[in-house]
Tab-separated table of C-alpha atoms in Angstrom:
chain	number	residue	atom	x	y	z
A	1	UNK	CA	-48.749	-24.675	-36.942
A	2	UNK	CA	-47.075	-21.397	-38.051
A	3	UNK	CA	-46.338	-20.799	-34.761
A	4	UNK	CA	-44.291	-24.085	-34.677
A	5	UNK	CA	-42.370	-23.543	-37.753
A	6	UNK	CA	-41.448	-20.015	-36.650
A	7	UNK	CA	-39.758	-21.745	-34.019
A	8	UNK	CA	-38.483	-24.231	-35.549
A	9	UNK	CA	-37.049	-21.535	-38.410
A	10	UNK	CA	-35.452	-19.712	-35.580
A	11	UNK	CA	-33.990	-22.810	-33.601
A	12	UNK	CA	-32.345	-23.080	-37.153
A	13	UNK	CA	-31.249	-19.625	-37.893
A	14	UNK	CA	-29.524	-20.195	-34.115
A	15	UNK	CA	-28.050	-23.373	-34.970
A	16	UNK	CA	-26.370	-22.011	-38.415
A	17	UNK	CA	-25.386	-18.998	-36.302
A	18	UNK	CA	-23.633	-21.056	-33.526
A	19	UNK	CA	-21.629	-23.116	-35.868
A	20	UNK	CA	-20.379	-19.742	-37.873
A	21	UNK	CA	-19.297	-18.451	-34.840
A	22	UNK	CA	-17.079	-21.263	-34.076
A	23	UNK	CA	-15.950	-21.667	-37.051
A	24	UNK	CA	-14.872	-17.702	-36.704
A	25	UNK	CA	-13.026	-19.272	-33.339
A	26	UNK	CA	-11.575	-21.899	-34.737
A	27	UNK	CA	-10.657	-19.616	-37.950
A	28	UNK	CA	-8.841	-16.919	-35.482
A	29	UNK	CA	-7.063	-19.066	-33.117
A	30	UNK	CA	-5.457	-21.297	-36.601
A	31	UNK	CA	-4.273	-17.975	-37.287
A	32	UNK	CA	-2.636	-17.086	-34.345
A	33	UNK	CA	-0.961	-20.169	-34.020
A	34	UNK	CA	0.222	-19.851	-37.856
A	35	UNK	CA	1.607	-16.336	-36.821
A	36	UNK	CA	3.098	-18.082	-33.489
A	37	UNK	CA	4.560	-20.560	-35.155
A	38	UNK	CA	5.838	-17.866	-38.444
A	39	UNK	CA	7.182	-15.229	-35.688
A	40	UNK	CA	9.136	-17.815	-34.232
A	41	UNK	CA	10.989	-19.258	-36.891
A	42	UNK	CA	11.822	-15.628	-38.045
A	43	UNK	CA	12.999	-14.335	-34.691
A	44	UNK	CA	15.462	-17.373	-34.251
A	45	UNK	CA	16.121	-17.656	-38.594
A	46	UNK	CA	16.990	-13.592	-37.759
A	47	UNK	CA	19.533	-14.374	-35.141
A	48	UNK	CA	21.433	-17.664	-36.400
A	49	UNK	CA	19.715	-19.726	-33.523
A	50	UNK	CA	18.405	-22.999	-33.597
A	51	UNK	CA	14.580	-23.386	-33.937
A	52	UNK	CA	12.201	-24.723	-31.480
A	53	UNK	CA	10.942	-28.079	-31.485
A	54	UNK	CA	14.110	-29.670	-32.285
A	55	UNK	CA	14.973	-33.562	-32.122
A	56	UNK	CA	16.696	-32.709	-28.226
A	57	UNK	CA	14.522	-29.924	-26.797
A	58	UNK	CA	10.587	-30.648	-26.292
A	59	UNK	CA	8.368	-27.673	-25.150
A	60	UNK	CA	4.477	-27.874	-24.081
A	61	UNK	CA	4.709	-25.657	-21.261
A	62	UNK	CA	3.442	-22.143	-22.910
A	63	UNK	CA	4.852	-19.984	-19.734
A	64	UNK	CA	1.820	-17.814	-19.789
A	65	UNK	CA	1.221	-17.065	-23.210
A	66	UNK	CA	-2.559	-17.446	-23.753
A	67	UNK	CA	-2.947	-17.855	-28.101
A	68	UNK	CA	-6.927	-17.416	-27.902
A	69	UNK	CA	-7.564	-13.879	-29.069
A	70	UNK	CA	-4.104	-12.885	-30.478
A	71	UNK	CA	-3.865	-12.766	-33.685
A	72	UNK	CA	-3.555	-9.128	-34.027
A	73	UNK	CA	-1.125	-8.715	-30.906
A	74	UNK	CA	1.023	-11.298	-32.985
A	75	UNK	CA	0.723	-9.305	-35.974
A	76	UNK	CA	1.864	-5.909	-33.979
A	77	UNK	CA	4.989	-8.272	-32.301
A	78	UNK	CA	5.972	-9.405	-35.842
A	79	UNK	CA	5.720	-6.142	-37.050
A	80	UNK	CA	7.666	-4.379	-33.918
A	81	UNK	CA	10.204	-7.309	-34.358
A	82	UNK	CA	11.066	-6.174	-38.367
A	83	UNK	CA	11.339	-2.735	-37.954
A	84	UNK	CA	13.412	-2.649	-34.573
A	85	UNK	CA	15.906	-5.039	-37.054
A	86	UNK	CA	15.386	-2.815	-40.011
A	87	UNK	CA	16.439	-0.057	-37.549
A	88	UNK	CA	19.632	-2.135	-36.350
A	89	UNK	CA	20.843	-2.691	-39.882
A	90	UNK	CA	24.381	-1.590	-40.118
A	91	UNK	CA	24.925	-1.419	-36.433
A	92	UNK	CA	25.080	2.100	-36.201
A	93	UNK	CA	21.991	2.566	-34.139
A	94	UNK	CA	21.313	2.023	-30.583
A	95	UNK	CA	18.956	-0.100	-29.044
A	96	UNK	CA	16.859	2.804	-27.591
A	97	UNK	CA	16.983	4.738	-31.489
A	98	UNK	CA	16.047	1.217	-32.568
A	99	UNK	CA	12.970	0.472	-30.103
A	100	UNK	CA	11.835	4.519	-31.123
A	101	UNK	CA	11.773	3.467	-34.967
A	102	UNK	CA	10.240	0.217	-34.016
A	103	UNK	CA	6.745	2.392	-32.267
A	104	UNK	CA	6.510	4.950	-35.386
A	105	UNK	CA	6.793	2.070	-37.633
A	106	UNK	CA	3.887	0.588	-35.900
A	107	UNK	CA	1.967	3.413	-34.602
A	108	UNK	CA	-0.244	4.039	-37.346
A	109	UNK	CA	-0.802	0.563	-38.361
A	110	UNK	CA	-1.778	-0.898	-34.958
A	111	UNK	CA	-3.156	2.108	-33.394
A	112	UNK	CA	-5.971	-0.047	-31.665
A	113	UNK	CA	-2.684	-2.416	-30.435
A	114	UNK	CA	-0.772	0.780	-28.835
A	115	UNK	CA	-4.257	1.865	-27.177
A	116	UNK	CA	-5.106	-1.191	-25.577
A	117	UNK	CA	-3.119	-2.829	-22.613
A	118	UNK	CA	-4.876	-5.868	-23.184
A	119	UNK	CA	-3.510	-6.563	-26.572
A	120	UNK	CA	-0.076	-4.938	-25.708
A	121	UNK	CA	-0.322	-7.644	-22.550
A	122	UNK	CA	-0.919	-10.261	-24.992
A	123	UNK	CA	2.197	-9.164	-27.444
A	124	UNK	CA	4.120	-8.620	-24.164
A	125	UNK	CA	3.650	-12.432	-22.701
A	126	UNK	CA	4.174	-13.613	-26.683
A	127	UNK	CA	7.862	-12.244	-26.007
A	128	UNK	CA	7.969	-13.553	-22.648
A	129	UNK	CA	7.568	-17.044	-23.412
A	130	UNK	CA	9.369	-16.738	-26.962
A	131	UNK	CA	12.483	-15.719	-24.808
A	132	UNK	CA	11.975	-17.734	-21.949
A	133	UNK	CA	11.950	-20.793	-24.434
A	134	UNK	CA	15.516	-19.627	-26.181
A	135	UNK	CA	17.196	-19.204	-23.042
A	136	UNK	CA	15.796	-23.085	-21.792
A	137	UNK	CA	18.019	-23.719	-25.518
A	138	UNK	CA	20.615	-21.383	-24.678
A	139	UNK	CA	20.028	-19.009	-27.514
A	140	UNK	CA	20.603	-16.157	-25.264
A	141	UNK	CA	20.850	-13.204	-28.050
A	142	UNK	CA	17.650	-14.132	-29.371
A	143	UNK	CA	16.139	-13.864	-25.829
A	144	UNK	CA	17.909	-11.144	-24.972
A	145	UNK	CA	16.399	-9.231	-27.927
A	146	UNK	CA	12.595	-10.930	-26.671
A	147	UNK	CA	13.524	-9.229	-23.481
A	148	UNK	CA	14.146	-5.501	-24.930
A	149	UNK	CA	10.960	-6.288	-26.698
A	150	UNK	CA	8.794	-7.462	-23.481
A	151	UNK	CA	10.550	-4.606	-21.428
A	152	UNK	CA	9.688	-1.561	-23.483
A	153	UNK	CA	5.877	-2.922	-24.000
A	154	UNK	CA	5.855	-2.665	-19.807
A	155	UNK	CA	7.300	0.129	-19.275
A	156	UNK	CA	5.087	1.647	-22.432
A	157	UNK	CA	2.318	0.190	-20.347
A	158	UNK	CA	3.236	1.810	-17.681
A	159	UNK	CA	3.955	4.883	-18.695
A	160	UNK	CA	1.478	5.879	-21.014
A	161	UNK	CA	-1.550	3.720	-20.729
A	162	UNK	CA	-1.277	3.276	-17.070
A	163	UNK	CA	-0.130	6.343	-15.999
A	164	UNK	CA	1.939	4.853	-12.667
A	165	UNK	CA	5.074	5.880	-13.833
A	166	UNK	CA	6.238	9.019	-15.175
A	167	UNK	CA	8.930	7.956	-17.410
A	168	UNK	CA	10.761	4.896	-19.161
A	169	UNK	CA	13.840	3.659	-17.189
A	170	UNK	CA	15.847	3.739	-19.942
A	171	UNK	CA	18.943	2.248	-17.989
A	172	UNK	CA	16.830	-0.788	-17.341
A	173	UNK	CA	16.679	-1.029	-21.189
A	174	UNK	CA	19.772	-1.033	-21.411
A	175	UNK	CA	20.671	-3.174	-18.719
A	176	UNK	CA	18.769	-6.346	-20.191
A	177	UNK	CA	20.629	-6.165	-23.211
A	178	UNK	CA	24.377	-6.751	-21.755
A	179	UNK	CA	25.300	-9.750	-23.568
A	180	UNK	CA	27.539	-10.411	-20.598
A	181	UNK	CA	24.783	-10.010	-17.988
A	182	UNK	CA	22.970	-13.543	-18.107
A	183	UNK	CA	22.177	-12.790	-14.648
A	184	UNK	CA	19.552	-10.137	-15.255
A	185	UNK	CA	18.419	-11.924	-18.363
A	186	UNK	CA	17.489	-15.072	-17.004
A	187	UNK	CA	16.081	-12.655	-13.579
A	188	UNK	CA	14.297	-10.803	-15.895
A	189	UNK	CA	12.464	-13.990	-17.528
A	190	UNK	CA	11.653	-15.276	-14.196
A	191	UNK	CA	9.881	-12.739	-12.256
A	192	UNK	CA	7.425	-12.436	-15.194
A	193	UNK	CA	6.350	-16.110	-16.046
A	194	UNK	CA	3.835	-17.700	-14.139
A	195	UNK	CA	5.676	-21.310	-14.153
A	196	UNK	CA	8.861	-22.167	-12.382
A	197	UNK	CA	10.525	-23.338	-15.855
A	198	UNK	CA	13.735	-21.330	-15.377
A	199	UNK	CA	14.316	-22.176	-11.413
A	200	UNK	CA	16.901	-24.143	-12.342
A	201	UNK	CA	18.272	-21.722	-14.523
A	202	UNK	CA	18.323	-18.543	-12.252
A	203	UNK	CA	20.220	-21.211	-9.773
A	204	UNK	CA	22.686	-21.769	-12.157
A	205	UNK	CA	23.551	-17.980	-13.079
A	206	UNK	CA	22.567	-16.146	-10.017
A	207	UNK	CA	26.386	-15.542	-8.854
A	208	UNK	CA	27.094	-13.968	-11.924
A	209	UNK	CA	27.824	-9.926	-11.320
A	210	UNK	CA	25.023	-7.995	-12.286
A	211	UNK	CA	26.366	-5.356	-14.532
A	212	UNK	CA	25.144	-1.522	-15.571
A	213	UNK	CA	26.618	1.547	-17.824
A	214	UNK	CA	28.205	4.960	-17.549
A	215	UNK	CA	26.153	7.547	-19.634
A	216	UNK	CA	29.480	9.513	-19.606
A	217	UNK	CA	30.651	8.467	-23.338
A	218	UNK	CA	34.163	10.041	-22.191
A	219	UNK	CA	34.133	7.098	-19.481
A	220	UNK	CA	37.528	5.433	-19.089
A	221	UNK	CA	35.976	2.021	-18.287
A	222	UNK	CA	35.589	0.588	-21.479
A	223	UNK	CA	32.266	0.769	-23.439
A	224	UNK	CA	31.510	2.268	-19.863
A	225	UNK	CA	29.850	-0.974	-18.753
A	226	UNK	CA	30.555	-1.904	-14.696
A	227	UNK	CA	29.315	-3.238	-12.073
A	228	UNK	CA	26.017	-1.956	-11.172
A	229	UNK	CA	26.482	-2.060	-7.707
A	230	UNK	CA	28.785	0.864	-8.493
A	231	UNK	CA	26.389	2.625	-10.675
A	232	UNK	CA	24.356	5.853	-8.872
A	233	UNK	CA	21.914	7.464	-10.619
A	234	UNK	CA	20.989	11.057	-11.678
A	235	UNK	CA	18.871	12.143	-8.999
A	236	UNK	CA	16.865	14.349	-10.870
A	237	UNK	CA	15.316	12.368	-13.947
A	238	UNK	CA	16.895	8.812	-12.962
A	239	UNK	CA	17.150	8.600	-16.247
A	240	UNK	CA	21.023	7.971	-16.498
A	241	UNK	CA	22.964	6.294	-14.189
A	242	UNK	CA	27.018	6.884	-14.033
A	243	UNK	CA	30.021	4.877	-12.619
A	244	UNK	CA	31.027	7.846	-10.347
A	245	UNK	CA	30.365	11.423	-9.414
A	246	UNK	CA	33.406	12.312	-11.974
A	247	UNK	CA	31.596	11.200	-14.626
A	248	UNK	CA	28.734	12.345	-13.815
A	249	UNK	CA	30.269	15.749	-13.728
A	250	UNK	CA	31.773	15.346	-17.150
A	251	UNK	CA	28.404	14.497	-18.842
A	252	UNK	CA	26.267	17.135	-17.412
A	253	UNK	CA	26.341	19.970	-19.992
A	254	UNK	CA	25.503	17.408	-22.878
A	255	UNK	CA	22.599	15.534	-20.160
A	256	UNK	CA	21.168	18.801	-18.890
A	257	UNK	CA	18.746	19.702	-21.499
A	258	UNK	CA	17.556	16.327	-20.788
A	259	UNK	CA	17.460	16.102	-17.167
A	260	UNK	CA	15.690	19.473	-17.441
A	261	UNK	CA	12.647	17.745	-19.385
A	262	UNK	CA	12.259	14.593	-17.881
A	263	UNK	CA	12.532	15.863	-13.988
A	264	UNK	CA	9.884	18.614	-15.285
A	265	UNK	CA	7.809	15.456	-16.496
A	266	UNK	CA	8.428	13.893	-13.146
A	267	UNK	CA	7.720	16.807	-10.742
A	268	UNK	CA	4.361	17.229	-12.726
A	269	UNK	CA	3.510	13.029	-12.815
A	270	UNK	CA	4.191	13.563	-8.908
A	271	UNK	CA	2.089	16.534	-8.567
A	272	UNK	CA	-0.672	14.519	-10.121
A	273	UNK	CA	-0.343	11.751	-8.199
């Protein structure tokens, strides 16, 4: 008989244990979706964009993003998100001074976020399908922010966690952010989402002239953006790319320094490799 009720006490304890644990589940995946649906609102609130889920545009395809298991991926991409703005404020800033403010701000905070690719992964496709869904609405400067976002988390990835790249392409940062350039958004988007939502899209925009930038701020070409298929690189750091060998000429004393440290960088990533 005691033998029974020890069982039977322990096919309880189990029971009471199984249903805590879901309701832990259940508890972390409401919050997720609360953050979701609260990161959202802000991001598109932030930018005077319309919100998602309106009377004309219905979304159930998720374009990757997984919620199960995020909640503190959503918290680091809410928390990226504010400071990169706070950074912005004023509009003196640029976008790779913003991005920089954006990682201290966070660092601390969501150390086990910036340690783990997983969870940067998860904060990564979070941006991917946030942005893919404003460009399906044509809100194109809130998904071209999403994109900066989803870009520097790869390449952070990459870089640092990784290790199969030696340094950020900063160009490519910059290149995602050309308001002009829908091309390379909606590109961008695409290669990265596991559905074919923005076929159509990429059909529609995929004539448009890809554009890049002079890192020569003496450039004649005004705020030195043009045609990337004119743009050559510095063949040293590839770290700066330049509308012509004239420029590139102009800018080396104030890019040397520079070039100096990241080709080191690369020459010992290579060595390594």
């Amino acid at each position: 008989m005691g033998r029974k009720r020890n069982q039977g006490k322990a096919r309880k304890a189990a029971k009471v244990k199984a249903r805590e644990e879901a309701e832990e589940v259940r508890g972390n995946d409401k919050q997720a979706t609360n953050l979701e649906q609260s990161l959202t609102a802000q991001m598109s609130n932030n930018n005077n964009a319309p919100t998602a889920g309106n009377d004309t545009i219905k979304m159930t395809c998720r374009h990757g993003f997984k919620i199960f298991d995020s909640a503190v991926s959503l918290q680091f991409a809410t928390a990226f998100r504010e400071a990169f703005y706070e950074s912005a404020k004023g509009g003196g800033a640029g976008i790779l001074s913003c991005l920089k403010a954006a990682e201290y701000a966070t660092k601390d905070k969501f150390a086990d976020v910036w340690n783990d690719s997983t969870k940067m992964e998860i904060a990564m496709s979070y941006f991917l399908f946030n942005g893919t869904r404003n460009i399906l609405e044509g809100s194109n400067d809130v998904a071209k922010d999403c994109a900066v976002f989803a870009r520097s988390i790869e390449q952070y990835i990459a870089v640092k966690l990784h290790q199969t790249r030696a340094l950020v392409n900063f160009p490519k940062l910059n290149e995602i952010y050309n308001p002009s350039d829908v091309h390379t958004l909606v590109k961008f988007f695409r290669k990265r989402i596991p559905c074919s939502c923005l076929d159509a899209k990429y059909d529609e925009v995929k004539n448009i002239t890809k554009m890049g930038m002079c890192y020569n701020q003496e450039c004649s070409i005004p705020n030195g953006i043009v045609e990337r298929s004119k743009t050559m690189y510095c063949s040293r750091c590839r770290c700066v790319t330049y509308c012509s060998p004239e420029c590139q000429k102009a800018h080396w004393a104030q890019h040397k320094p520079i070039c100096d440290n990241k080709a080191a960088i690369k020459a010992k990533f290579d060595a390594e490799h």
